[in-house]
PDB file of C-alpha atoms in Angstrom:
ATOM      1  CA  MET A   1      12.880  -0.623  11.684  1.00 81.00           C
ATOM      2  CA  LYS A   2      14.594  -1.995   8.604  1.00 88.00           C
ATOM      3  CA  PRO A   3      15.277   0.752   6.037  1.00 91.00           C
ATOM      4  CA  ILE A   4      13.416   0.251   2.766  1.00 93.00           C
ATOM      5  CA  THR A   5      13.329   2.080  -0.556  1.00 95.00           C
ATOM      6  CA  ILE A   6      10.096   2.769  -2.418  1.00 96.00           C
ATOM      7  CA  SER A   7       9.673   4.339  -5.846  1.00 96.00           C
ATOM      8  CA  ALA A   8       6.972   6.838  -6.740  1.00 97.00           C
ATOM      9  CA  ARG A   9       5.086   4.216  -8.752  1.00 95.00           C
ATOM     10  CA  ILE A  10       5.121   1.608  -5.985  1.00 95.00           C
ATOM     11  CA  LEU A  11       3.948   4.133  -3.390  1.00 97.00           C
ATOM     12  CA  GLY A  12       1.188   5.159  -5.788  1.00 97.00           C
ATOM     13  CA  GLU A  13      -0.211   1.630  -5.784  1.00 97.00           C
ATOM     14  CA  LEU A  14      -1.457   2.251  -2.241  1.00 98.00           C
ATOM     15  CA  ALA A  15      -4.014   4.698  -3.646  1.00 97.00           C
ATOM     16  CA  LEU A  16      -5.472   2.443  -6.337  1.00 96.00           C
ATOM     17  CA  PRO A  17      -9.059   1.242  -5.815  1.00 94.00           C
ATOM     18  CA  ASP A  18      -8.001  -2.399  -6.286  1.00 94.00           C
ATOM     19  CA  PHE A  19      -5.020  -2.156  -3.917  1.00 97.00           C
ATOM     20  CA  CYS A  20      -4.156  -5.432  -2.193  1.00 97.00           C
ATOM     21  CA  PRO A  21      -2.101  -5.338   1.063  1.00 97.00           C
ATOM     22  CA  ARG A  22      -0.954  -8.931   0.611  1.00 97.00           C
ATOM     23  CA  CYS A  23       0.388  -8.345  -2.900  1.00 96.00           C
ATOM     24  CA  PHE A  24       2.063  -5.122  -1.749  1.00 96.00           C
ATOM     25  CA  TRP A  25       3.758  -6.942   1.156  1.00 96.00           C
ATOM     26  CA  ILE A  26       5.050  -9.662  -1.162  1.00 94.00           C
ATOM     27  CA  LYS A  27       6.398  -7.164  -3.698  1.00 92.00           C
ATOM     28  CA  LEU A  28       8.186  -5.176  -0.996  1.00 91.00           C
ATOM     29  CA  ARG A  29       9.742  -8.314   0.479  1.00 90.00           C
ATOM     30  CA  CYS A  30      10.842  -9.405  -3.009  1.00 89.00           C
ATOM     31  CA  GLU A  31      12.088  -5.903  -3.904  1.00 85.00           C
ATOM     32  CA  ASN A  32       9.439  -5.887  -6.640  1.00 83.00           C
ATOM     33  CA  LYS A  33      11.191  -8.769  -8.398  1.00 82.00           C
ATOM     34  CA  VAL A  34       8.380 -11.226  -8.971  1.00 82.00           C
ATOM     35  CA  PRO A  35       8.249 -13.913 -11.681  1.00 77.00           C
ATOM     36  CA  PHE A  36       6.685 -13.798 -15.126  1.00 77.00           C
ATOM     37  CA  GLN A  37       6.812 -10.025 -15.513  1.00 77.00           C
ATOM     38  CA  ILE A  38       7.154  -8.755 -19.073  1.00 78.00           C
ATOM     39  CA  PRO A  39       9.206  -5.551 -19.369  1.00 77.00           C
ATOM     40  CA  MET A  40       7.416  -2.555 -20.836  1.00 73.00           C
ATOM     41  CA  PRO A  41       8.302  -2.154 -24.525  1.00 78.00           C
ATOM     42  CA  GLY A  42      11.126   0.324 -24.960  1.00 82.00           C
ATOM     43  CA  ILE A  43       9.185   2.282 -27.577  1.00 85.00           C
ATOM     44  CA  PHE A  44       7.227   4.091 -24.851  1.00 83.00           C
ATOM     45  CA  ASN A  45      10.446   5.282 -23.211  1.00 86.00           C
ATOM     46  CA  SER A  46      11.682   6.378 -26.629  1.00 90.00           C
ATOM     47  CA  ILE A  47       8.513   8.386 -27.280  1.00 90.00           C
ATOM     48  CA  ASP A  48       8.689  10.015 -23.837  1.00 91.00           C
ATOM     49  CA  ALA A  49      12.361  10.902 -24.239  1.00 92.00           C
ATOM     50  CA  TYR A  50      11.819  12.245 -27.762  1.00 94.00           C
ATOM     51  CA  GLY A  51       8.900  14.400 -26.633  1.00 94.00           C
ATOM     52  CA  LYS A  52      10.945  15.957 -23.842  1.00 96.00           C
ATOM     53  CA  LYS A  53      13.844  16.616 -26.219  1.00 96.00           C
ATOM     54  CA  LEU A  54      11.467  18.429 -28.579  1.00 97.00           C
ATOM     55  CA  ILE A  55       9.997  20.536 -25.763  1.00 98.00           C
ATOM     56  CA  HIS A  56      13.408  21.420 -24.335  1.00 98.00           C
ATOM     57  CA  GLY A  57      14.883  22.049 -27.783  1.00 98.00           C
ATOM     58  CA  PHE A  58      12.052  24.427 -28.670  1.00 98.00           C
ATOM     59  CA  PHE A  59      12.479  26.237 -25.355  1.00 98.00           C
ATOM     60  CA  ASP A  60      16.241  26.575 -25.873  1.00 98.00           C
ATOM     61  CA  GLN A  61      15.632  28.228 -29.252  1.00 98.00           C
ATOM     62  CA  ASN A  62      12.612  30.370 -28.385  1.00 98.00           C
ATOM     63  CA  LYS A  63      12.751  30.871 -24.598  1.00 97.00           C
ATOM     64  CA  ALA A  64       9.152  29.727 -24.457  1.00 97.00           C
ATOM     65  CA  LEU A  65       7.218  26.488 -24.492  1.00 98.00           C
ATOM     66  CA  PRO A  66       5.762  25.266 -27.813  1.00 97.00           C
ATOM     67  CA  PRO A  67       2.473  26.961 -28.787  1.00 97.00           C
ATOM     68  CA  TRP A  68       0.586  23.659 -28.446  1.00 96.00           C
ATOM     69  CA  TYR A  69       1.813  23.178 -24.869  1.00 98.00           C
ATOM     70  CA  PRO A  70      -0.874  23.670 -22.191  1.00 97.00           C
ATOM     71  CA  ASP A  71      -0.651  26.890 -20.189  1.00 97.00           C
ATOM     72  CA  ILE A  72       1.172  26.365 -16.882  1.00 98.00           C
ATOM     73  CA  GLY A  73       2.183  29.983 -16.325  1.00 96.00           C
ATOM     74  CA  LYS A  74       5.120  32.107 -17.473  1.00 97.00           C
ATOM     75  CA  VAL A  75       8.085  29.739 -17.638  1.00 98.00           C
ATOM     76  CA  ARG A  76      11.589  31.122 -17.071  1.00 98.00           C
ATOM     77  CA  GLU A  77      13.492  27.855 -17.573  1.00 98.00           C
ATOM     78  CA  TYR A  78      13.287  24.103 -17.237  1.00 98.00           C
ATOM     79  CA  VAL A  79      15.295  22.153 -14.680  1.00 98.00           C
ATOM     80  CA  SER A  80      18.013  20.053 -16.289  1.00 97.00           C
ATOM     81  CA  PRO A  81      17.122  16.328 -16.428  1.00 96.00           C
ATOM     82  CA  HIS A  82      20.494  15.730 -14.729  1.00 96.00           C
ATOM     83  CA  TYR A  83      18.981  16.914 -11.443  1.00 97.00           C
ATOM     84  CA  LEU A  84      15.763  14.932 -11.875  1.00 98.00           C
ATOM     85  CA  HIS A  85      17.315  11.454 -12.072  1.00 97.00           C
ATOM     86  CA  TRP A  86      16.057   9.145  -9.323  1.00 96.00           C
ATOM     87  CA  SER A  87      19.581   8.845  -7.899  1.00 96.00           C
ATOM     88  CA  LYS A  88      19.464  12.564  -7.059  1.00 97.00           C
ATOM     89  CA  PHE A  89      15.725  13.099  -6.729  1.00 98.00           C
ATOM     90  CA  THR A  90      15.442  11.138  -3.492  1.00 98.00           C
ATOM     91  CA  VAL A  91      14.946  11.714   0.215  1.00 98.00           C
ATOM     92  CA  ASP A  92      14.979   9.678   3.426  1.00 97.00           C
ATOM     93  CA  ASP A  93      11.916   9.934   5.644  1.00 96.00           C
ATOM     94  CA  PRO A  94      13.240   9.856   9.238  1.00 94.00           C
ATOM     95  CA  LYS A  95       9.959   8.791  10.839  1.00 95.00           C
ATOM     96  CA  THR A  96       9.399   5.682   8.745  1.00 97.00           C
ATOM     97  CA  LYS A  97      12.991   4.939   7.669  1.00 96.00           C
ATOM     98  CA  ILE A  98      11.734   4.813   4.084  1.00 97.00           C
ATOM     99  CA  THR A  99      13.752   6.214   1.208  1.00 98.00           C
ATOM    100  CA  VAL A 100      11.485   7.564  -1.513  1.00 98.00           C
ATOM    101  CA  ARG A 101      12.662   8.397  -4.991  1.00 98.00           C
ATOM    102  CA  GLY A 102      11.423   9.078  -8.479  1.00 97.00           C
ATOM    103  CA  THR A 103      12.111  10.879 -11.733  1.00 97.00           C
ATOM    104  CA  PRO A 104       9.776  13.759 -12.624  1.00 98.00           C
ATOM    105  CA  ASP A 105       9.343  14.217 -16.350  1.00 98.00           C
ATOM    106  CA  ASP A 106       9.724  17.988 -16.110  1.00 98.00           C
ATOM    107  CA  VAL A 107      10.130  20.681 -13.494  1.00 99.00           C
ATOM    108  CA  PHE A 108       9.687  24.225 -14.784  1.00 99.00           C
ATOM    109  CA  ARG A 109      10.905  27.306 -12.931  1.00 98.00           C
ATOM    110  CA  LEU A 110       8.386  30.114 -13.377  1.00 98.00           C
ATOM    111  CA  SER A 111       9.010  33.842 -13.616  1.00 98.00           C
ATOM    112  CA  ASP A 112       8.146  34.347  -9.932  1.00 98.00           C
ATOM    113  CA  GLY A 113      10.747  31.771  -8.848  1.00 97.00           C
ATOM    114  CA  SER A 114       8.226  29.051  -8.032  1.00 98.00           C
ATOM    115  CA  HIS A 115       8.183  25.615  -9.651  1.00 99.00           C
ATOM    116  CA  HIS A 116       5.638  23.613 -11.634  1.00 99.00           C
ATOM    117  CA  ILE A 117       6.026  19.814 -11.827  1.00 99.00           C
ATOM    118  CA  VAL A 118       4.768  17.941 -14.881  1.00 98.00           C
ATOM    119  CA  ASP A 119       4.302  14.231 -15.496  1.00 97.00           C
ATOM    120  CA  TYR A 120       3.683  13.096 -19.087  1.00 96.00           C
ATOM    121  CA  LYS A 121       1.652  10.037 -20.032  1.00 93.00           C
ATOM    122  CA  THR A 122       1.760   8.704 -23.586  1.00 89.00           C
ATOM    123  CA  ALA A 123      -1.863   7.592 -23.604  1.00 86.00           C
ATOM    124  CA  LYS A 124      -5.361   8.754 -24.350  1.00 84.00           C
ATOM    125  CA  ALA A 125      -7.311  10.189 -21.426  1.00 80.00           C
ATOM    126  CA  THR A 126      -9.751   7.266 -21.282  1.00 75.00           C
ATOM    127  CA  GLU A 127     -11.794   5.661 -18.506  1.00 68.00           C
ATOM    128  CA  LYS A 128      -8.971   3.155 -18.009  1.00 67.00           C
ATOM    129  CA  GLN A 129      -6.549   6.004 -17.441  1.00 72.00           C
ATOM    130  CA  ASP A 130      -9.039   7.524 -14.991  1.00 82.00           C
ATOM    131  CA  GLU A 131      -8.763   4.324 -12.948  1.00 89.00           C
ATOM    132  CA  LEU A 132      -5.012   4.895 -12.720  1.00 92.00           C
ATOM    133  CA  PHE A 133      -5.344   8.582 -11.805  1.00 94.00           C
ATOM    134  CA  PRO A 134      -4.992   7.984  -8.030  1.00 96.00           C
ATOM    135  CA  MET A 135      -1.577   6.421  -8.666  1.00 96.00           C
ATOM    136  CA  TYR A 136      -0.531   9.297 -10.923  1.00 97.00           C
ATOM    137  CA  GLU A 137      -1.742  11.754  -8.285  1.00 98.00           C
ATOM    138  CA  VAL A 138       0.493  10.130  -5.676  1.00 98.00           C
ATOM    139  CA  GLN A 139       3.467  10.170  -8.040  1.00 98.00           C
ATOM    140  CA  LEU A 140       3.153  13.908  -8.627  1.00 99.00           C
ATOM    141  CA  ASN A 141       2.592  14.597  -4.938  1.00 99.00           C
ATOM    142  CA  LEU A 142       5.665  12.565  -4.053  1.00 99.00           C
ATOM    143  CA  TYR A 143       7.679  14.703  -6.465  1.00 99.00           C
ATOM    144  CA  ALA A 144       6.257  17.766  -4.703  1.00 99.00           C
ATOM    145  CA  TYR A 145       7.232  16.195  -1.356  1.00 98.00           C
ATOM    146  CA  ILE A 146      10.813  15.559  -2.477  1.00 98.00           C
ATOM    147  CA  SER A 147      11.363  18.802  -4.416  1.00 98.00           C
ATOM    148  CA  PRO A 148      11.927  21.264  -1.536  1.00 97.00           C
ATOM    149  CA  LYS A 149      14.356  18.817   0.055  1.00 96.00           C
ATOM    150  CA  VAL A 150      16.545  18.762  -3.064  1.00 98.00           C
ATOM    151  CA  GLY A 151      16.458  22.485  -3.788  1.00 96.00           C
ATOM    152  CA  PHE A 152      13.289  23.127  -5.788  1.00 98.00           C
ATOM    153  CA  SER A 153      10.930  25.341  -3.810  1.00 97.00           C
ATOM    154  CA  PRO A 154       8.238  26.530  -3.627  1.00 98.00           C
ATOM    155  CA  ILE A 155       5.994  24.224  -5.636  1.00 98.00           C
ATOM    156  CA  THR A 156       2.955  26.071  -6.962  1.00 97.00           C
ATOM    157  CA  GLY A 157       1.586  23.641  -9.534  1.00 98.00           C
ATOM    158  CA  LEU A 158       1.289  19.964 -10.424  1.00 99.00           C
ATOM    159  CA  SER A 159       0.088  18.821 -13.830  1.00 98.00           C
ATOM    160  CA  LEU A 160      -0.560  15.506 -15.494  1.00 97.00           C
ATOM    161  CA  ILE A 161      -0.280  15.932 -19.261  1.00 96.00           C
ATOM    162  CA  TYR A 162      -1.587  13.204 -21.532  1.00 94.00           C
ATOM    163  CA  MET A 163       0.216  13.063 -24.863  1.00 94.00           C
ATOM    164  CA  GLU A 164      -2.693  11.614 -26.809  1.00 92.00           C
ATOM    165  CA  PRO A 165      -1.901   9.921 -30.140  1.00 91.00           C
ATOM    166  CA  GLN A 166      -4.169  11.214 -32.899  1.00 90.00           C
ATOM    167  CA  THR A 167      -5.168   8.012 -34.690  1.00 89.00           C
ATOM    168  CA  ASP A 168      -8.354   9.190 -36.426  1.00 88.00           C
ATOM    169  CA  LEU A 169      -7.409   9.774 -40.053  1.00 83.00           C
ATOM    170  CA  GLN A 170      -9.004  12.246 -42.427  1.00 80.00           C
ATOM    171  CA  SER A 171      -8.705  11.212 -46.066  1.00 70.00           C
ATOM    172  CA  ASP A 172      -7.677  14.704 -47.131  1.00 73.00           C
ATOM    173  CA  GLY A 173      -4.873  14.834 -44.559  1.00 79.00           C
ATOM    174  CA  ILE A 174      -3.070  11.568 -45.241  1.00 87.00           C
ATOM    175  CA  ASP A 175      -0.503  13.175 -47.534  1.00 86.00           C
ATOM    176  CA  ASP A 176       0.599  15.439 -44.667  1.00 87.00           C
ATOM    177  CA  LEU A 177       1.518  12.391 -42.598  1.00 90.00           C
ATOM    178  CA  MET A 178       3.623  10.604 -45.197  1.00 90.00           C
ATOM    179  CA  SER A 179       6.749  11.106 -47.234  1.00 90.00           C
ATOM    180  CA  ARG A 180       8.673   8.776 -49.491  1.00 91.00           C
ATOM    181  CA  GLN A 181      10.826   7.737 -46.524  1.00 94.00           C
ATOM    182  CA  ASP A 182       8.577   7.696 -43.469  1.00 94.00           C
ATOM    183  CA  PHE A 183       5.237   8.492 -41.832  1.00 93.00           C
ATOM    184  CA  SER A 184       4.220  10.563 -38.816  1.00 92.00           C
ATOM    185  CA  LEU A 185       1.972  10.158 -35.801  1.00 90.00           C
ATOM    186  CA  LYS A 186       0.739  13.365 -34.205  1.00 91.00           C
ATOM    187  CA  PHE A 187       0.078  13.857 -30.494  1.00 93.00           C
ATOM    188  CA  GLU A 188      -2.232  16.286 -28.733  1.00 94.00           C
ATOM    189  CA  ALA A 189      -1.497  17.483 -25.207  1.00 95.00           C
ATOM    190  CA  THR A 190      -4.314  17.379 -22.650  1.00 94.00           C
ATOM    191  CA  LEU A 191      -3.632  18.828 -19.198  1.00 95.00           C
ATOM    192  CA  VAL A 192      -5.207  17.471 -16.021  1.00 95.00           C
ATOM    193  CA  PRO A 193      -4.400  19.595 -12.939  1.00 96.00           C
ATOM    194  CA  VAL A 194      -3.479  17.761  -9.750  1.00 97.00           C
ATOM    195  CA  ALA A 195      -3.976  19.175  -6.260  1.00 98.00           C
ATOM    196  CA  ASN A 196      -0.838  19.548  -4.163  1.00 98.00           C
ATOM    197  CA  ARG A 197      -1.520  17.514  -1.013  1.00 98.00           C
ATOM    198  CA  ALA A 198       2.054  16.386  -0.474  1.00 98.00           C
ATOM    199  CA  GLY A 199       2.179  17.558   3.144  1.00 96.00           C
ATOM    200  CA  THR A 200      -0.582  15.199   4.260  1.00 98.00           C
ATOM    201  CA  LEU A 201      -0.946  12.571   1.527  1.00 98.00           C
ATOM    202  CA  ILE A 202       2.648  11.351   1.378  1.00 98.00           C
ATOM    203  CA  PRO A 203       3.296  11.004   5.143  1.00 98.00           C
ATOM    204  CA  ASP A 204       0.049   9.023   5.492  1.00 98.00           C
ATOM    205  CA  LEU A 205       1.004   6.676   2.649  1.00 98.00           C
ATOM    206  CA  LEU A 206       4.506   6.204   4.051  1.00 98.00           C
ATOM    207  CA  GLN A 207       3.012   5.216   7.401  1.00 98.00           C
ATOM    208  CA  ARG A 208       0.736   2.704   5.646  1.00 97.00           C
ATOM    209  CA  ALA A 209       3.641   1.285   3.668  1.00 97.00           C
ATOM    210  CA  ARG A 210       5.750   0.918   6.816  1.00 97.00           C
ATOM    211  CA  LYS A 211       2.933  -0.801   8.703  1.00 96.00           C
ATOM    212  CA  ILE A 212       2.426  -3.324   5.910  1.00 96.00           C
ATOM    213  CA  CYS A 213       6.144  -3.930   5.463  1.00 93.00           C
ATOM    214  CA  ASP A 214       6.732  -4.494   9.187  1.00 94.00           C
ATOM    215  CA  SER A 215       4.129  -7.247   9.382  1.00 94.00           C
ATOM    216  CA  ALA A 216       5.886 -10.542  10.164  1.00 93.00           C
ATOM    217  CA  ARG A 217       3.455 -12.397   7.955  1.00 94.00           C
ATOM    218  CA  PRO A 218       1.599 -11.298   4.818  1.00 94.00           C
ATOM    219  CA  PRO A 219      -1.613  -9.419   5.632  1.00 95.00           C
ATOM    220  CA  SER A 220      -4.963 -10.570   4.333  1.00 95.00           C
ATOM    221  CA  GLY A 221      -5.481  -9.973   0.641  1.00 94.00           C
ATOM    222  CA  ARG A 222      -8.223  -7.876  -0.888  1.00 96.00           C
ATOM    223  CA  ASP A 223     -11.433  -9.785  -1.473  1.00 95.00           C
ATOM    224  CA  GLY A 224     -11.504 -10.953  -5.067  1.00 95.00           C
ATOM    225  CA  CYS A 225      -7.870 -10.068  -5.793  1.00 96.00           C
ATOM    226  CA  LYS A 226      -6.975 -11.772  -9.081  1.00 95.00           C
ATOM    227  CA  ASP A 227      -3.257 -11.756  -8.335  1.00 93.00           C
ATOM    228  CA  CYS A 228      -3.809 -13.499  -5.000  1.00 95.00           C
ATOM    229  CA  LYS A 229      -5.812 -16.201  -6.756  1.00 94.00           C
ATOM    230  CA  LEU A 230      -3.090 -16.613  -9.372  1.00 92.00           C
ATOM    231  CA  LEU A 231      -0.469 -16.843  -6.638  1.00 92.00           C
ATOM    232  CA  GLU A 232      -2.384 -19.604  -4.867  1.00 92.00           C
ATOM    233  CA  LYS A 233      -2.685 -21.495  -8.148  1.00 92.00           C
ATOM    234  CA  LEU A 234       1.009 -20.990  -8.878  1.00 89.00           C
ATOM    235  CA  MET A 235       1.991 -22.314  -5.446  1.00 89.00           C
ATOM    236  CA  ALA A 236      -0.239 -25.355  -5.903  1.00 91.00           C
ATOM    237  CA  VAL A 237       1.249 -26.090  -9.329  1.00 92.00           C
ATOM    238  CA  ALA A 238       4.811 -25.611  -8.056  1.00 88.00           C
ATOM    239  CA  GLN A 239       4.120 -28.146  -5.302  1.00 88.00           C
ATOM    240  CA  GLY A 240       2.834 -30.671  -7.805  1.00 82.00           C
ATOM    241  CA  GLY A 241      -0.829 -30.002  -7.162  1.00 63.00           C
TER     242      GLY A 241
END
């Protein structure tokens, strides 16, 4: 078997309701470098990083999470982001020869010595986000799968926390959001608990990923897959059709 590396997000695609084996095979073979992709605007990374700095800064000063933060138990400390970088937060699966890696947003060590993993999403908890929940669930479970192998054990909680922008304005509150130099956008944290099924979910998905990757030819696509149709059109155009 040829060793391959899969990120938490790519593995999570296997759980989406519109998952397409053909598209997955192509992306793996191309190392997820396919044409016409537009990079995600950097502002989202900036918001995520700023939010974590605020949370960690508050904890450093008060030895507690901010009062608006959802209850995840009695937190003793947060794990330094240095140890959560994908280059360190990685493990090789010997059965499938797949290296899995990712970067959890936060891992908190609780008072009883256990750990709670959190993934933040800068988005409103809408129906569209619900469609993506299976992918987020896999991401968190992969972090739970990797954690004991890199020194964070046991894992007693997984949480998806939506940082929801508060865009509904009240006329009597506008002055609180503005100064002569700038304006503010507030966020509200909404917690969605995620079941820890890392022991069964992740090995099954790794086996599926390996089976698809090892296929000599691309497997059949999902019926009605829009990306497959676009690919066929692209190939026809590229060949002068």
